[in-house]
Amino acid sequence: MKSAFFITGTDTNVGKTWTTIALMRNLQMQGLSTVGMKPVAAGCEWHDGMLKNSDALLMQQYASVSLEYSQINPYAFEAAISPHLACGGVDVSVDVVSDGFTRLQQRADVVLVEGAGGWYSPMSGVLDNAGLAQALRLPVILVVGVRLGCINHARLTMSAIRQAGLSCAGWVAVQIDQAMPGFDGNLTYLRERLDAPLLGILPFSAAGDFELLAAKLSLPNWQKVDVNQKK
C-alpha cells in the first residue's frame, strides 16, 4: 500500500525541510522508495532559466527516483515573503497540486508533502496549509521547533489538525536553539501532552548531516498506513 504524509510545522524556520529529508533517508534505509514534494515555495532564485527553491532542490537531490524540478515544486515564487504575497495574484490550484501528488505516488512507496510555514500560513490568497492537507486527505507529521513559546504553538497546532478531521501520524522535535535553557523539561512536557507518537529528536546542526538526522528517527511500518483521511 502506498503511503503519504503532510509535513507541517509550529512556525516558519523550525526545520521542516531538514526533517523531511531525514524522514526520506530513514525510510530509504528501510528499503522504501521516497520522494518529497513542496507544492508552494517563496524565496526562489533563477537557475537554468526557471525559479527554483533551495529546499525543493534538496528534495530533488535525495529522492529515490529522478524527477523534474517542476514535479517537486509546481509553484515557485521569487520574493522571500509569505507565498500569498509573493504569488502576485497567481492562483495556487489544488487540482494542479493534487494531480502532481498523484503522479508522484506512482513513482515511490512514500510521498512526503511539505507545507509552507505553519498550519494556517497562507499559500495563496485563498488557500492555506490546512486547506491543502485536507484536500489531499493526508495524515500529518508535525515538526516542533523547540524554542521559547513552542509548547503553546505545538498544542494549538495539534488541536487544529484534529479539528480539521485529519490524524497526526507523529511529531518530531527539532533543537533549533542550541543554547535553549530547559530544553529537556520542555520536551518532557510536550511528550506528556501531545497525543501522537514522538518520532524523533533532531539535535542542533549547523549543516545538514542527513544521515545523522535520519538515525535520530524511529519510524513505524508505514507500508500499512491507509493514507485516505476523512474530511
PDB file of C-alpha atoms in Angstrom:
ATOM      1  CA  MET A   1       0.000   0.000   0.000  1.00  0.00           C
ATOM      2  CA  LYS A   2       1.255   3.473  -0.867  1.00  0.00           C
ATOM      3  CA  SER A   3       1.828   5.912   1.973  1.00  0.00           C
ATOM      4  CA  ALA A   4       1.990   9.693   2.075  1.00  0.00           C
ATOM      5  CA  PHE A   5       2.182  12.374   4.740  1.00  0.00           C
ATOM      6  CA  PHE A   6       1.805  16.135   5.018  1.00  0.00           C
ATOM      7  CA  ILE A   7       4.678  17.817   6.876  1.00  0.00           C
ATOM      8  CA  THR A   8       3.728  20.939   8.800  1.00  0.00           C
ATOM      9  CA  GLY A   9       5.444  22.972  11.494  1.00  0.00           C
ATOM     10  CA  THR A  10       4.730  25.045  14.554  1.00  0.00           C
ATOM     11  CA  ASP A  11       6.050  28.068  12.632  1.00  0.00           C
ATOM     12  CA  THR A  12       8.342  29.008   9.785  1.00  0.00           C
ATOM     13  CA  ASN A  13      12.062  28.148  10.061  1.00  0.00           C
ATOM     14  CA  VAL A  14      11.555  25.304  12.533  1.00  0.00           C
ATOM     15  CA  GLY A  15      13.318  22.618  10.497  1.00  0.00           C
ATOM     16  CA  LYS A  16      10.564  21.212   8.260  1.00  0.00           C
ATOM     17  CA  THR A  17      12.783  20.646   5.231  1.00  0.00           C
ATOM     18  CA  TRP A  18      15.643  19.006   7.123  1.00  0.00           C
ATOM     19  CA  THR A  19      13.090  16.847   8.919  1.00  0.00           C
ATOM     20  CA  THR A  20      11.530  15.903   5.579  1.00  0.00           C
ATOM     21  CA  ILE A  21      14.923  14.892   4.148  1.00  0.00           C
ATOM     22  CA  ALA A  22      15.763  12.958   7.322  1.00  0.00           C
ATOM     23  CA  LEU A  23      12.432  11.115   7.048  1.00  0.00           C
ATOM     24  CA  MET A  24      13.168  10.324   3.401  1.00  0.00           C
ATOM     25  CA  ARG A  25      16.600   8.929   4.257  1.00  0.00           C
ATOM     26  CA  ASN A  26      15.298   6.872   7.186  1.00  0.00           C
ATOM     27  CA  LEU A  27      12.595   5.304   5.034  1.00  0.00           C
ATOM     28  CA  GLN A  28      15.077   4.655   2.252  1.00  0.00           C
ATOM     29  CA  MET A  29      17.247   2.802   4.766  1.00  0.00           C
ATOM     30  CA  GLN A  30      14.194   0.631   5.452  1.00  0.00           C
ATOM     31  CA  GLY A  31      14.113  -0.275   1.774  1.00  0.00           C
ATOM     32  CA  LEU A  32      11.301   2.081   0.754  1.00  0.00           C
ATOM     33  CA  SER A  33      11.465   4.454  -2.189  1.00  0.00           C
ATOM     34  CA  THR A  34      10.613   8.033  -1.257  1.00  0.00           C
ATOM     35  CA  VAL A  35      10.049  11.402  -2.894  1.00  0.00           C
ATOM     36  CA  GLY A  36       9.382  14.813  -1.444  1.00  0.00           C
ATOM     37  CA  MET A  37       7.016  17.478  -2.745  1.00  0.00           C
ATOM     38  CA  LYS A  38       6.991  21.170  -1.891  1.00  0.00           C
ATOM     39  CA  PRO A  39       3.877  22.434  -3.686  1.00  0.00           C
ATOM     40  CA  VAL A  40       4.472  26.127  -2.967  1.00  0.00           C
ATOM     41  CA  ALA A  41       7.788  27.858  -2.303  1.00  0.00           C
ATOM     42  CA  ALA A  42       8.718  31.521  -1.959  1.00  0.00           C
ATOM     43  CA  GLY A  43      12.236  32.926  -1.900  1.00  0.00           C
ATOM     44  CA  CYS A  44      13.284  31.191  -5.113  1.00  0.00           C
ATOM     45  CA  GLU A  45      16.248  32.047  -7.343  1.00  0.00           C
ATOM     46  CA  TRP A  46      16.791  31.730 -11.074  1.00  0.00           C
ATOM     47  CA  HIS A  47      18.622  28.584 -12.197  1.00  0.00           C
ATOM     48  CA  ASP A  48      18.716  27.307 -15.765  1.00  0.00           C
ATOM     49  CA  GLY A  49      16.018  29.719 -16.833  1.00  0.00           C
ATOM     50  CA  MET A  50      13.487  28.910 -14.099  1.00  0.00           C
ATOM     51  CA  LEU A  51      12.817  29.817 -10.497  1.00  0.00           C
ATOM     52  CA  LYS A  52      13.991  27.172  -8.047  1.00  0.00           C
ATOM     53  CA  ASN A  53      13.884  26.893  -4.263  1.00  0.00           C
ATOM     54  CA  SER A  54      16.838  25.583  -2.250  1.00  0.00           C
ATOM     55  CA  ASP A  55      14.621  23.352  -0.098  1.00  0.00           C
ATOM     56  CA  ALA A  56      12.929  21.817  -3.131  1.00  0.00           C
ATOM     57  CA  LEU A  57      16.338  21.234  -4.718  1.00  0.00           C
ATOM     58  CA  LEU A  58      17.324  19.208  -1.646  1.00  0.00           C
ATOM     59  CA  MET A  59      14.197  17.101  -2.073  1.00  0.00           C
ATOM     60  CA  GLN A  60      15.091  16.553  -5.708  1.00  0.00           C
ATOM     61  CA  GLN A  61      18.615  15.537  -4.718  1.00  0.00           C
ATOM     62  CA  TYR A  62      17.503  12.989  -2.104  1.00  0.00           C
ATOM     63  CA  ALA A  63      14.552  11.487  -3.981  1.00  0.00           C
ATOM     64  CA  SER A  64      14.765   7.779  -4.714  1.00  0.00           C
ATOM     65  CA  VAL A  65      13.899   8.388  -8.371  1.00  0.00           C
ATOM     66  CA  SER A  66      14.904  11.036 -10.897  1.00  0.00           C
ATOM     67  CA  LEU A  67      12.321  13.836 -11.044  1.00  0.00           C
ATOM     68  CA  GLU A  68      11.955  17.085 -12.926  1.00  0.00           C
ATOM     69  CA  TYR A  69      12.113  20.109 -10.650  1.00  0.00           C
ATOM     70  CA  SER A  70       8.569  21.195 -11.530  1.00  0.00           C
ATOM     71  CA  GLN A  71       7.255  17.827 -10.319  1.00  0.00           C
ATOM     72  CA  ILE A  72       8.549  18.635  -6.840  1.00  0.00           C
ATOM     73  CA  ASN A  73       7.751  22.342  -6.746  1.00  0.00           C
ATOM     74  CA  PRO A  74       4.947  23.330  -9.138  1.00  0.00           C
ATOM     75  CA  TYR A  75       4.557  26.843  -7.696  1.00  0.00           C
ATOM     76  CA  ALA A  76       7.830  28.750  -7.267  1.00  0.00           C
ATOM     77  CA  PHE A  77       7.817  32.458  -6.389  1.00  0.00           C
ATOM     78  CA  GLU A  78      10.811  34.779  -6.300  1.00  0.00           C
ATOM     79  CA  ALA A  79      10.112  37.135  -3.400  1.00  0.00           C
ATOM     80  CA  ALA A  80      11.225  35.878   0.016  1.00  0.00           C
ATOM     81  CA  ILE A  81       7.934  36.777   1.684  1.00  0.00           C
ATOM     82  CA  SER A  82       4.734  34.942   2.543  1.00  0.00           C
ATOM     83  CA  PRO A  83       3.559  32.981  -0.524  1.00  0.00           C
ATOM     84  CA  HIS A  84       0.164  34.711  -0.580  1.00  0.00           C
ATOM     85  CA  LEU A  85       2.052  37.949  -1.255  1.00  0.00           C
ATOM     86  CA  ALA A  86       4.900  36.501  -3.319  1.00  0.00           C
ATOM     87  CA  CYS A  87       2.477  34.831  -5.724  1.00  0.00           C
ATOM     88  CA  GLY A  88       1.458  38.198  -7.172  1.00  0.00           C
ATOM     89  CA  GLY A  89      -2.128  37.107  -7.631  1.00  0.00           C
ATOM     90  CA  VAL A  90      -1.298  33.709  -9.134  1.00  0.00           C
ATOM     91  CA  ASP A  91      -3.979  31.194  -8.183  1.00  0.00           C
ATOM     92  CA  VAL A  92      -2.473  28.148  -6.483  1.00  0.00           C
ATOM     93  CA  SER A  93      -4.707  25.404  -7.812  1.00  0.00           C
ATOM     94  CA  VAL A  94      -5.497  22.496  -5.511  1.00  0.00           C
ATOM     95  CA  ASP A  95      -6.205  20.417  -8.618  1.00  0.00           C
ATOM     96  CA  VAL A  96      -2.722  21.080 -10.022  1.00  0.00           C
ATOM     97  CA  VAL A  97      -1.102  20.099  -6.724  1.00  0.00           C
ATOM     98  CA  SER A  98      -3.349  17.058  -6.327  1.00  0.00           C
ATOM     99  CA  ASP A  99      -2.635  15.827  -9.857  1.00  0.00           C
ATOM    100  CA  GLY A 100       1.112  16.256  -9.305  1.00  0.00           C
ATOM    101  CA  PHE A 101       0.874  14.442  -5.986  1.00  0.00           C
ATOM    102  CA  THR A 102      -0.972  11.526  -7.598  1.00  0.00           C
ATOM    103  CA  ARG A 103       1.740  11.200 -10.240  1.00  0.00           C
ATOM    104  CA  LEU A 104       4.435  11.157  -7.556  1.00  0.00           C
ATOM    105  CA  GLN A 105       2.574   8.385  -5.744  1.00  0.00           C
ATOM    106  CA  GLN A 106       3.009   6.269  -8.859  1.00  0.00           C
ATOM    107  CA  ARG A 107       6.780   6.702  -8.613  1.00  0.00           C
ATOM    108  CA  ALA A 108       7.518   5.896  -4.963  1.00  0.00           C
ATOM    109  CA  ASP A 109       6.370   3.969  -1.896  1.00  0.00           C
ATOM    110  CA  VAL A 110       6.143   7.088   0.280  1.00  0.00           C
ATOM    111  CA  VAL A 111       5.474  10.710  -0.692  1.00  0.00           C
ATOM    112  CA  LEU A 112       6.209  13.481   1.816  1.00  0.00           C
ATOM    113  CA  VAL A 113       4.434  16.766   1.086  1.00  0.00           C
ATOM    114  CA  GLU A 114       5.999  19.724   2.860  1.00  0.00           C
ATOM    115  CA  GLY A 115       3.875  22.742   3.581  1.00  0.00           C
ATOM    116  CA  ALA A 116       4.980  26.378   3.647  1.00  0.00           C
ATOM    117  CA  GLY A 117       5.225  27.977   7.080  1.00  0.00           C
ATOM    118  CA  GLY A 118       2.829  26.877   9.808  1.00  0.00           C
ATOM    119  CA  TRP A 119      -0.546  25.121   9.714  1.00  0.00           C
ATOM    120  CA  TYR A 120      -2.626  28.210   8.993  1.00  0.00           C
ATOM    121  CA  SER A 121       0.010  30.037   6.919  1.00  0.00           C
ATOM    122  CA  PRO A 122      -1.415  31.083   3.532  1.00  0.00           C
ATOM    123  CA  MET A 123      -0.111  29.567   0.294  1.00  0.00           C
ATOM    124  CA  SER A 124      -2.128  31.968  -1.850  1.00  0.00           C
ATOM    125  CA  GLY A 125      -4.954  34.418  -1.434  1.00  0.00           C
ATOM    126  CA  VAL A 126      -7.499  31.627  -0.907  1.00  0.00           C
ATOM    127  CA  LEU A 127      -5.517  28.538   0.168  1.00  0.00           C
ATOM    128  CA  ASP A 128      -3.605  27.764   3.362  1.00  0.00           C
ATOM    129  CA  ASN A 129      -1.652  24.722   4.542  1.00  0.00           C
ATOM    130  CA  ALA A 130      -4.612  23.319   6.441  1.00  0.00           C
ATOM    131  CA  GLY A 131      -6.810  23.518   3.361  1.00  0.00           C
ATOM    132  CA  LEU A 132      -4.232  21.752   1.192  1.00  0.00           C
ATOM    133  CA  ALA A 133      -3.718  18.950   3.727  1.00  0.00           C
ATOM    134  CA  GLN A 134      -7.494  18.482   3.876  1.00  0.00           C
ATOM    135  CA  ALA A 135      -7.789  18.449   0.088  1.00  0.00           C
ATOM    136  CA  LEU A 136      -5.073  15.783  -0.177  1.00  0.00           C
ATOM    137  CA  ARG A 137      -6.588  13.918   2.807  1.00  0.00           C
ATOM    138  CA  LEU A 138      -3.207  13.107   4.297  1.00  0.00           C
ATOM    139  CA  PRO A 139      -2.126  12.200   7.830  1.00  0.00           C
ATOM    140  CA  VAL A 140       0.097  14.920   9.247  1.00  0.00           C
ATOM    141  CA  ILE A 141       3.580  14.897  10.744  1.00  0.00           C
ATOM    142  CA  LEU A 142       4.141  17.914  12.995  1.00  0.00           C
ATOM    143  CA  VAL A 143       7.615  19.441  13.252  1.00  0.00           C
ATOM    144  CA  VAL A 144       8.064  21.231  16.575  1.00  0.00           C
ATOM    145  CA  GLY A 145      10.878  23.748  16.710  1.00  0.00           C
ATOM    146  CA  VAL A 146      11.827  23.566  20.392  1.00  0.00           C
ATOM    147  CA  ARG A 147      12.305  27.150  21.490  1.00  0.00           C
ATOM    148  CA  LEU A 148      10.594  29.620  23.812  1.00  0.00           C
ATOM    149  CA  GLY A 149       6.867  29.543  23.027  1.00  0.00           C
ATOM    150  CA  CYS A 150       6.908  26.124  21.375  1.00  0.00           C
ATOM    151  CA  ILE A 151       4.577  24.470  23.900  1.00  0.00           C
ATOM    152  CA  ASN A 152       1.711  26.811  23.068  1.00  0.00           C
ATOM    153  CA  HIS A 153       2.379  26.609  19.318  1.00  0.00           C
ATOM    154  CA  ALA A 154       2.647  22.823  19.339  1.00  0.00           C
ATOM    155  CA  ARG A 155      -0.539  22.240  21.325  1.00  0.00           C
ATOM    156  CA  LEU A 156      -2.525  24.741  19.264  1.00  0.00           C
ATOM    157  CA  THR A 157      -1.299  23.193  16.010  1.00  0.00           C
ATOM    158  CA  MET A 158      -2.079  19.671  17.179  1.00  0.00           C
ATOM    159  CA  SER A 159      -5.582  20.778  18.169  1.00  0.00           C
ATOM    160  CA  ALA A 160      -6.083  22.447  14.780  1.00  0.00           C
ATOM    161  CA  ILE A 161      -5.001  19.284  12.943  1.00  0.00           C
ATOM    162  CA  ARG A 162      -7.598  17.277  14.860  1.00  0.00           C
ATOM    163  CA  GLN A 163     -10.279  19.899  14.235  1.00  0.00           C
ATOM    164  CA  ALA A 164      -9.551  19.630  10.512  1.00  0.00           C
ATOM    165  CA  GLY A 165     -10.545  15.971  10.685  1.00  0.00           C
ATOM    166  CA  LEU A 166      -7.038  14.685   9.996  1.00  0.00           C
ATOM    167  CA  SER A 167      -4.886  12.308  12.003  1.00  0.00           C
ATOM    168  CA  CYS A 168      -1.416  13.096  13.274  1.00  0.00           C
ATOM    169  CA  ALA A 169       0.993  10.270  12.460  1.00  0.00           C
ATOM    170  CA  GLY A 170       3.531  11.710  14.879  1.00  0.00           C
ATOM    171  CA  TRP A 171       5.697  14.671  15.731  1.00  0.00           C
ATOM    172  CA  VAL A 172       9.399  15.452  15.523  1.00  0.00           C
ATOM    173  CA  ALA A 173      11.234  17.703  17.968  1.00  0.00           C
ATOM    174  CA  VAL A 174      13.963  19.900  16.464  1.00  0.00           C
ATOM    175  CA  GLN A 175      16.527  21.628  18.652  1.00  0.00           C
ATOM    176  CA  ILE A 176      16.748  24.894  16.729  1.00  0.00           C
ATOM    177  CA  ASP A 177      18.147  26.879  19.681  1.00  0.00           C
ATOM    178  CA  GLN A 178      21.421  25.246  20.712  1.00  0.00           C
ATOM    179  CA  ALA A 179      21.613  27.142  23.997  1.00  0.00           C
ATOM    180  CA  MET A 180      17.947  26.953  24.981  1.00  0.00           C
ATOM    181  CA  PRO A 181      17.632  26.651  28.764  1.00  0.00           C
ATOM    182  CA  GLY A 182      15.180  23.998  29.900  1.00  0.00           C
ATOM    183  CA  PHE A 183      15.245  22.055  26.639  1.00  0.00           C
ATOM    184  CA  ASP A 184      14.758  18.668  28.333  1.00  0.00           C
ATOM    185  CA  GLY A 185      11.975  19.960  30.570  1.00  0.00           C
ATOM    186  CA  ASN A 186      10.078  21.435  27.642  1.00  0.00           C
ATOM    187  CA  LEU A 187      10.499  18.197  25.708  1.00  0.00           C
ATOM    188  CA  THR A 188       9.145  16.162  28.632  1.00  0.00           C
ATOM    189  CA  TYR A 189       6.122  18.444  28.908  1.00  0.00           C
ATOM    190  CA  LEU A 190       5.385  18.101  25.193  1.00  0.00           C
ATOM    191  CA  ARG A 191       5.696  14.321  25.289  1.00  0.00           C
ATOM    192  CA  GLU A 192       3.111  14.189  28.057  1.00  0.00           C
ATOM    193  CA  ARG A 193       0.621  16.495  26.329  1.00  0.00           C
ATOM    194  CA  LEU A 194       0.821  15.838  22.586  1.00  0.00           C
ATOM    195  CA  ASP A 195      -1.477  12.970  21.701  1.00  0.00           C
ATOM    196  CA  ALA A 196       0.717  11.481  18.982  1.00  0.00           C
ATOM    197  CA  PRO A 197       3.937   9.447  18.956  1.00  0.00           C
ATOM    198  CA  LEU A 198       7.278  11.225  19.144  1.00  0.00           C
ATOM    199  CA  LEU A 199       9.134  10.068  16.033  1.00  0.00           C
ATOM    200  CA  GLY A 200      12.499  11.504  16.986  1.00  0.00           C
ATOM    201  CA  ILE A 201      14.548  14.353  18.401  1.00  0.00           C
ATOM    202  CA  LEU A 202      16.790  16.091  15.888  1.00  0.00           C
ATOM    203  CA  PRO A 203      19.787  17.777  17.518  1.00  0.00           C
ATOM    204  CA  PHE A 204      21.003  21.246  16.638  1.00  0.00           C
ATOM    205  CA  SER A 205      23.031  21.146  13.449  1.00  0.00           C
ATOM    206  CA  ALA A 206      24.754  23.995  11.636  1.00  0.00           C
ATOM    207  CA  ALA A 207      24.904  21.942   8.449  1.00  0.00           C
ATOM    208  CA  GLY A 208      22.586  19.289   7.112  1.00  0.00           C
ATOM    209  CA  ASP A 209      24.043  15.909   8.097  1.00  0.00           C
ATOM    210  CA  PHE A 210      21.021  13.953   6.944  1.00  0.00           C
ATOM    211  CA  GLU A 211      22.495  10.546   7.689  1.00  0.00           C
ATOM    212  CA  LEU A 212      22.929  11.585  11.328  1.00  0.00           C
ATOM    213  CA  LEU A 213      19.476  13.158  11.476  1.00  0.00           C
ATOM    214  CA  ALA A 214      17.866  10.106   9.864  1.00  0.00           C
ATOM    215  CA  ALA A 215      19.442   7.914  12.543  1.00  0.00           C
ATOM    216  CA  LYS A 216      17.708  10.006  15.225  1.00  0.00           C
ATOM    217  CA  LEU A 217      14.264   8.987  13.941  1.00  0.00           C
ATOM    218  CA  SER A 218      12.319   5.901  14.965  1.00  0.00           C
ATOM    219  CA  LEU A 219       9.548   5.268  12.454  1.00  0.00           C
ATOM    220  CA  PRO A 220       6.759   2.666  12.411  1.00  0.00           C
ATOM    221  CA  ASN A 221       5.994   0.437   9.450  1.00  0.00           C
ATOM    222  CA  TRP A 222       4.136   2.908   7.274  1.00  0.00           C
ATOM    223  CA  GLN A 223       3.715   0.465   4.411  1.00  0.00           C
ATOM    224  CA  LYS A 224       0.413  -0.488   6.046  1.00  0.00           C
ATOM    225  CA  VAL A 225      -0.862   3.036   6.684  1.00  0.00           C
ATOM    226  CA  ASP A 226      -4.042   3.957   4.811  1.00  0.00           C
ATOM    227  CA  VAL A 227      -3.425   7.475   3.517  1.00  0.00           C
ATOM    228  CA  ASN A 228      -7.101   8.200   2.895  1.00  0.00           C
ATOM    229  CA  GLN A 229      -8.485  10.502   5.574  1.00  0.00           C
ATOM    230  CA  LYS A 230     -12.000  11.739   6.196  1.00  0.00           C
ATOM    231  CA  LYS A 231     -12.501  15.403   5.576  1.00  0.00           C
TER     232      LYS A 231
END
